[in-house]
Amino acid sequence: MARYVLKFGGSSLADPKKLYAAARKLAALRREGHEVIGVLSAQGGETDALLAKARQIDPDCGGRELDALLATGEQVSVCLCAMALRRLNVPAVSLSGRQAGIRTEDRFNDARVLWLDNDRIERELQKGSVVLVTGFQGVNGDGDVTTLGRGGSDTTAVALAAFLHADHCKIYTDVDGVYSADPRKDPDAVKYSRISYDDMLTLARSGAKVLHDRCVELAKQYQVPIEVLSASGDVPGTLVGA
Ligand code: ADP
Ligand code: ASP
Ligand code: MG
């Protein structure tokens, strides 16, 4: 038995068919007897839609209320996925960042994860449930919802993998790995089968949003190997590691 963290990005959850595809991947590992934690982003476009809604009310919005609003996108994803898993006869529970025990710094929009109170997740894993955690968010010392910056669900996945001592951390996305440049813009981009934390950090900091830069920093700090792979295909992805 191994412990897996699987993260699915927004485009990989954008419609019911894709959501079920993600649920099937989680279910397959659970049926093999593994402990499975899913970290989900908001469905594709949802975070931008929430942001646009907020800006119609206040073009300068930010801080506490904006974070509480943006965090709802991920809440929708985990609830829908838990429903899908139950339809597949696999027990599952959805948890918000707060319920999952993700504690962050006391700042909004761009908070760092500080630690995890892992009791709840451990209890749910012991019951045999697939645990679905909202990406991109936690709570501060006052119990208010904070977000981790755009693209921050990757960081949630690595933080959970680190604090829960997972054996595997897989980041499912809409490309089949990490390339030398954005493969959607550069036809000459080549795919890496492996890449070091430092080289990945350079790519992420120069704007390659395939991985959130904080997620790579955290992975390096806690020596969490990451596999980046396509949610829709079966080809091997890219290993990010030491
Ligand atoms: P997700 O919703 O799964 O988090 P993102 O949109 O955040 O996905 O990141 C995946 C996107 O990152 C790809 O669709 C791709 O266009 C882009 N990207 C930019 N640079 C790279 C790179 N060097 N390698 C792979 N993908 C890249
Ligand atoms: N939903 C958030 C965003 O769009 C976080 C994420 O997808 O990683 O930035
Ligand atoms: Mg992303």
Coordinates of C-alpha atoms and ligand atoms in Angstrom, one line a residue:
M1 CA 0.0 0.0 0.0
A2 CA 1.3 3.4 -0.9
R3 CA 0.1 7.0 -0.2
Y4 CA -0.7 9.1 -3.3
V5 CA -1.5 12.8 -3.8
L6 CA -3.0 13.4 -7.2
K7 CA -3.7 17.0 -8.3
F8 CA -6.0 17.9 -11.1
G9 CA -5.9 21.4 -12.7
G10 CA -8.9 23.4 -13.9
S11 CA -8.9 22.4 -17.5
S12 CA -8.8 18.7 -16.5
L13 CA -12.1 19.2 -14.5
A14 CA -13.8 21.6 -16.9
D15 CA -16.9 19.4 -17.7
P16 CA -18.6 16.3 -16.3
K17 CA -16.8 13.9 -18.6
K18 CA -13.4 15.3 -17.5
L19 CA -14.4 15.3 -13.9
Y20 CA -15.4 11.6 -14.2
A21 CA -12.1 10.9 -15.8
A22 CA -10.3 12.4 -12.8
A23 CA -12.6 10.5 -10.4
R24 CA -11.8 7.2 -12.2
K25 CA -8.1 7.8 -11.8
L26 CA -8.6 8.4 -8.1
A27 CA -10.9 5.4 -7.8
A28 CA -8.6 3.0 -9.6
L29 CA -5.8 3.7 -7.1
R30 CA -8.1 3.3 -4.1
R31 CA -9.4 0.0 -5.5
E32 CA -5.8 -1.2 -5.7
G33 CA -5.7 -0.6 -1.9
H34 CA -3.7 2.6 -1.8
E35 CA -4.4 5.7 0.3
V36 CA -5.6 8.5 -2.1
I37 CA -5.7 12.2 -1.6
G38 CA -7.0 14.3 -4.5
V39 CA -6.2 18.0 -4.7
L40 CA -8.5 19.9 -7.1
S41 CA -8.5 23.3 -8.7
A42 CA -11.6 25.2 -9.7
Q43 CA -13.1 24.1 -12.9
G44 CA -11.5 25.8 -15.9
G45 CA -12.4 29.5 -16.1
E46 CA -14.2 29.6 -12.8
T47 CA -11.6 31.6 -10.8
D48 CA -11.5 34.2 -13.6
A49 CA -15.3 34.4 -13.7
L50 CA -15.4 34.9 -9.9
L51 CA -12.7 37.6 -10.2
A52 CA -14.6 39.4 -12.9
K53 CA -17.8 39.3 -10.8
A54 CA -16.0 40.8 -7.9
R55 CA -14.4 43.6 -10.1
Q56 CA -17.9 44.5 -11.3
I57 CA -18.7 45.4 -7.7
D58 CA -15.3 46.9 -6.8
P59 CA -12.6 47.3 -9.4
D60 CA -10.0 47.5 -6.6
C61 CA -11.3 44.6 -4.6
G62 CA -8.8 42.4 -2.7
G63 CA -8.0 41.1 0.7
R64 CA -10.3 39.0 2.9
E65 CA -13.6 39.1 1.0
L66 CA -11.9 38.4 -2.4
D67 CA -10.1 35.4 -1.0
A68 CA -13.2 34.0 0.6
L69 CA -15.0 34.4 -2.8
L70 CA -12.2 32.9 -5.0
A71 CA -11.9 29.9 -2.7
T72 CA -15.4 28.8 -3.6
G73 CA -14.4 27.7 -7.1
E74 CA -12.3 24.8 -5.6
Q75 CA -15.2 24.0 -3.2
V76 CA -17.4 23.2 -6.2
S77 CA -14.9 20.9 -7.7
V78 CA -14.3 18.8 -4.6
C79 CA -18.0 18.3 -3.9
L80 CA -18.7 17.3 -7.6
C81 CA -15.8 14.9 -7.6
A82 CA -16.9 13.3 -4.3
M83 CA -20.4 12.8 -5.9
A84 CA -18.7 11.2 -8.9
L85 CA -16.7 8.8 -6.7
R86 CA -19.8 7.8 -4.8
R87 CA -21.5 7.0 -8.1
L88 CA -18.4 4.8 -8.8
N89 CA -19.0 3.1 -5.5
V90 CA -15.8 4.5 -3.9
P91 CA -16.2 6.2 -0.6
A92 CA -15.0 9.8 -0.7
V93 CA -15.1 13.0 1.3
S94 CA -14.6 16.6 0.2
L95 CA -12.7 18.9 2.5
S96 CA -12.1 22.6 2.4
G97 CA -8.7 24.0 3.2
R98 CA -9.9 24.7 6.7
Q99 CA -11.4 21.2 7.2
A100 CA -8.2 19.7 5.8
G101 CA -6.2 21.7 8.4
I102 CA -4.1 23.8 6.0
R103 CA -2.7 26.7 8.0
T104 CA -1.2 29.6 6.2
E105 CA 0.4 33.0 6.9
D106 CA -1.7 35.9 7.9
R107 CA -1.9 37.5 4.5
F108 CA -4.5 37.4 1.7
N109 CA -4.1 36.7 -2.0
D110 CA -0.6 35.3 -1.8
A111 CA -0.2 33.4 1.5
R112 CA 2.4 30.7 2.2
V113 CA 1.4 27.4 3.7
L114 CA 2.9 27.1 7.2
W115 CA 1.8 23.7 8.4
L116 CA -0.9 21.1 8.3
D117 CA -3.1 19.8 11.2
N118 CA -3.2 16.4 9.7
D119 CA -5.7 14.7 12.1
R120 CA -8.8 15.0 9.9
I121 CA -7.2 13.8 6.7
E122 CA -5.5 10.9 8.5
R123 CA -8.9 9.9 10.0
E124 CA -10.6 9.9 6.7
L125 CA -7.8 7.9 5.1
Q126 CA -8.2 5.4 7.9
K127 CA -11.9 5.0 7.1
G128 CA -10.9 4.1 3.5
S129 CA -12.2 7.3 1.9
V130 CA -10.6 9.1 -1.0
V131 CA -9.9 12.5 0.5
L132 CA -10.6 15.4 -1.8
V133 CA -9.0 18.7 -0.7
T134 CA -9.6 22.1 -2.2
G135 CA -6.5 23.4 -3.8
F136 CA -5.2 27.0 -3.6
Q137 CA -6.4 27.8 0.0
G138 CA -6.0 27.5 3.7
V139 CA -6.9 29.5 6.8
N140 CA -4.9 32.1 8.8
G141 CA -4.6 32.4 12.5
D142 CA -8.1 34.0 12.7
G143 CA -9.7 31.1 10.8
D144 CA -10.2 33.3 7.8
V145 CA -9.8 31.8 4.3
T146 CA -6.6 32.8 2.5
T147 CA -5.5 32.0 -1.0
L148 CA -2.1 31.0 -2.2
G149 CA -1.8 33.0 -5.4
R150 CA -2.9 32.1 -8.9
G151 CA -1.9 28.6 -9.8
G152 CA -1.6 27.8 -6.1
S153 CA -3.3 24.4 -6.2
D154 CA 0.1 22.9 -7.3
T155 CA 1.5 24.2 -4.0
T156 CA -1.4 22.6 -2.0
A157 CA -0.6 19.3 -3.6
V158 CA 3.1 19.4 -2.7
A159 CA 2.4 20.7 0.8
L160 CA 0.0 17.8 1.5
A161 CA 2.5 15.3 0.0
A162 CA 5.2 16.8 2.2
F163 CA 3.2 17.0 5.5
L164 CA 1.5 13.6 5.0
H165 CA 4.7 11.8 3.9
A166 CA 3.1 10.7 0.6
D167 CA 5.0 8.2 -1.5
H168 CA 3.8 9.8 -4.8
C169 CA 2.8 13.3 -5.9
K170 CA 1.3 13.4 -9.4
I171 CA 0.2 16.7 -11.0
Y172 CA -2.2 16.1 -13.8
T173 CA -2.6 18.9 -16.3
D174 CA -3.5 19.7 -19.9
V175 CA 0.0 19.0 -21.3
D176 CA 1.9 15.8 -21.1
G177 CA 4.9 17.1 -19.1
V178 CA 7.4 19.9 -18.7
Y179 CA 8.9 21.3 -21.9
S180 CA 11.9 23.6 -22.5
A181 CA 9.3 26.3 -23.5
D182 CA 5.5 26.5 -23.5
P183 CA 4.6 23.8 -26.0
R184 CA 1.4 25.7 -27.0
K185 CA 3.5 28.6 -28.2
D186 CA 6.7 27.1 -29.3
P187 CA 6.6 24.2 -31.7
D188 CA 10.3 23.5 -31.2
A189 CA 9.9 23.0 -27.4
V190 CA 11.3 19.7 -26.2
K191 CA 9.8 17.6 -23.4
Y192 CA 12.0 16.7 -20.4
S193 CA 11.7 13.2 -19.0
R194 CA 13.3 14.5 -15.8
I195 CA 14.2 17.9 -14.6
S196 CA 16.0 19.1 -11.4
Y197 CA 14.2 21.3 -8.8
D198 CA 16.6 24.1 -9.6
D199 CA 16.0 24.0 -13.4
M200 CA 12.2 23.7 -12.8
L201 CA 12.4 26.7 -10.4
T202 CA 14.1 28.8 -13.1
L203 CA 11.4 27.8 -15.6
A204 CA 8.5 28.5 -13.1
R205 CA 10.0 31.8 -12.1
S206 CA 10.3 32.9 -15.7
G207 CA 6.6 32.3 -16.1
A208 CA 6.1 28.7 -17.1
K209 CA 2.8 28.2 -15.3
V210 CA 2.9 24.4 -15.7
L211 CA 4.0 24.5 -12.0
H212 CA 3.5 27.2 -9.4
D213 CA 6.9 28.5 -8.4
R214 CA 6.1 28.1 -4.7
C215 CA 5.2 24.5 -5.3
V216 CA 8.7 23.8 -6.7
E217 CA 10.4 25.7 -3.7
L218 CA 8.4 23.5 -1.3
A219 CA 9.2 20.3 -3.2
K220 CA 12.9 21.1 -3.1
Q221 CA 12.7 22.0 0.6
Y222 CA 10.9 18.8 1.6
Q223 CA 12.5 16.7 -1.2
V224 CA 9.1 15.7 -2.6
P225 CA 9.5 14.2 -6.1
I226 CA 6.7 15.4 -8.5
E227 CA 5.5 13.8 -11.6
V228 CA 3.8 16.2 -14.1
L229 CA 1.6 14.4 -16.6
S230 CA -1.4 14.6 -18.8
A231 CA -4.9 14.1 -17.4
S232 CA -6.1 12.8 -20.7
G233 CA -3.3 10.5 -22.0
D234 CA -1.3 7.6 -20.8
V235 CA 2.2 8.6 -21.8
P236 CA 4.8 9.0 -19.1
G237 CA 5.2 12.6 -17.9
T238 CA 8.1 14.6 -16.5
L239 CA 9.8 13.7 -13.2
V240 CA 10.8 16.8 -11.1
G241 CA 13.3 15.8 -8.5
A242 CA 16.8 16.2 -7.0
Ligands
ADP1 P1 -3.6 23.5 -14.7 O1 -4.9 24.1 -14.9 O2 -3.5 22.0 -14.9 O3 -2.9 23.9 -13.4 P2 -1.9 25.5 -16.1 O4 -2.7 26.2 -17.2 O5 -1.7 26.2 -14.8 O6 -2.6 24.0 -15.9 O7 -0.5 25.0 -16.6 C1 -0.4 24.2 -17.8 C2 0.0 25.1 -19.0 O8 1.3 25.6 -18.8 C3 0.0 24.4 -20.3 O9 -1.2 24.3 -20.9 C4 1.1 25.2 -21.1 O10 0.5 26.0 -22.0 C5 1.7 26.1 -20.0 N1 3.2 26.0 -20.0 C6 4.0 27.1 -20.0 N2 5.3 26.8 -20.0 C7 5.3 25.5 -20.1 C8 6.4 24.5 -20.1 N3 7.7 24.9 -20.1 N4 6.1 23.2 -20.1 C9 4.8 22.8 -20.2 N5 3.8 23.6 -20.1 C10 4.0 25.0 -20.1
ASP2 N1 -8.1 28.2 -9.3 C1 -6.8 28.9 -9.0 C2 -6.4 29.6 -10.2 O1 -7.1 29.6 -11.3 C3 -5.8 28.0 -8.5 C4 -5.3 26.9 -9.4 O2 -5.9 26.6 -10.4 O3 -4.2 26.4 -9.2 O4 -5.4 30.3 -10.2
MG3 MG -1.9 25.6 -12.8

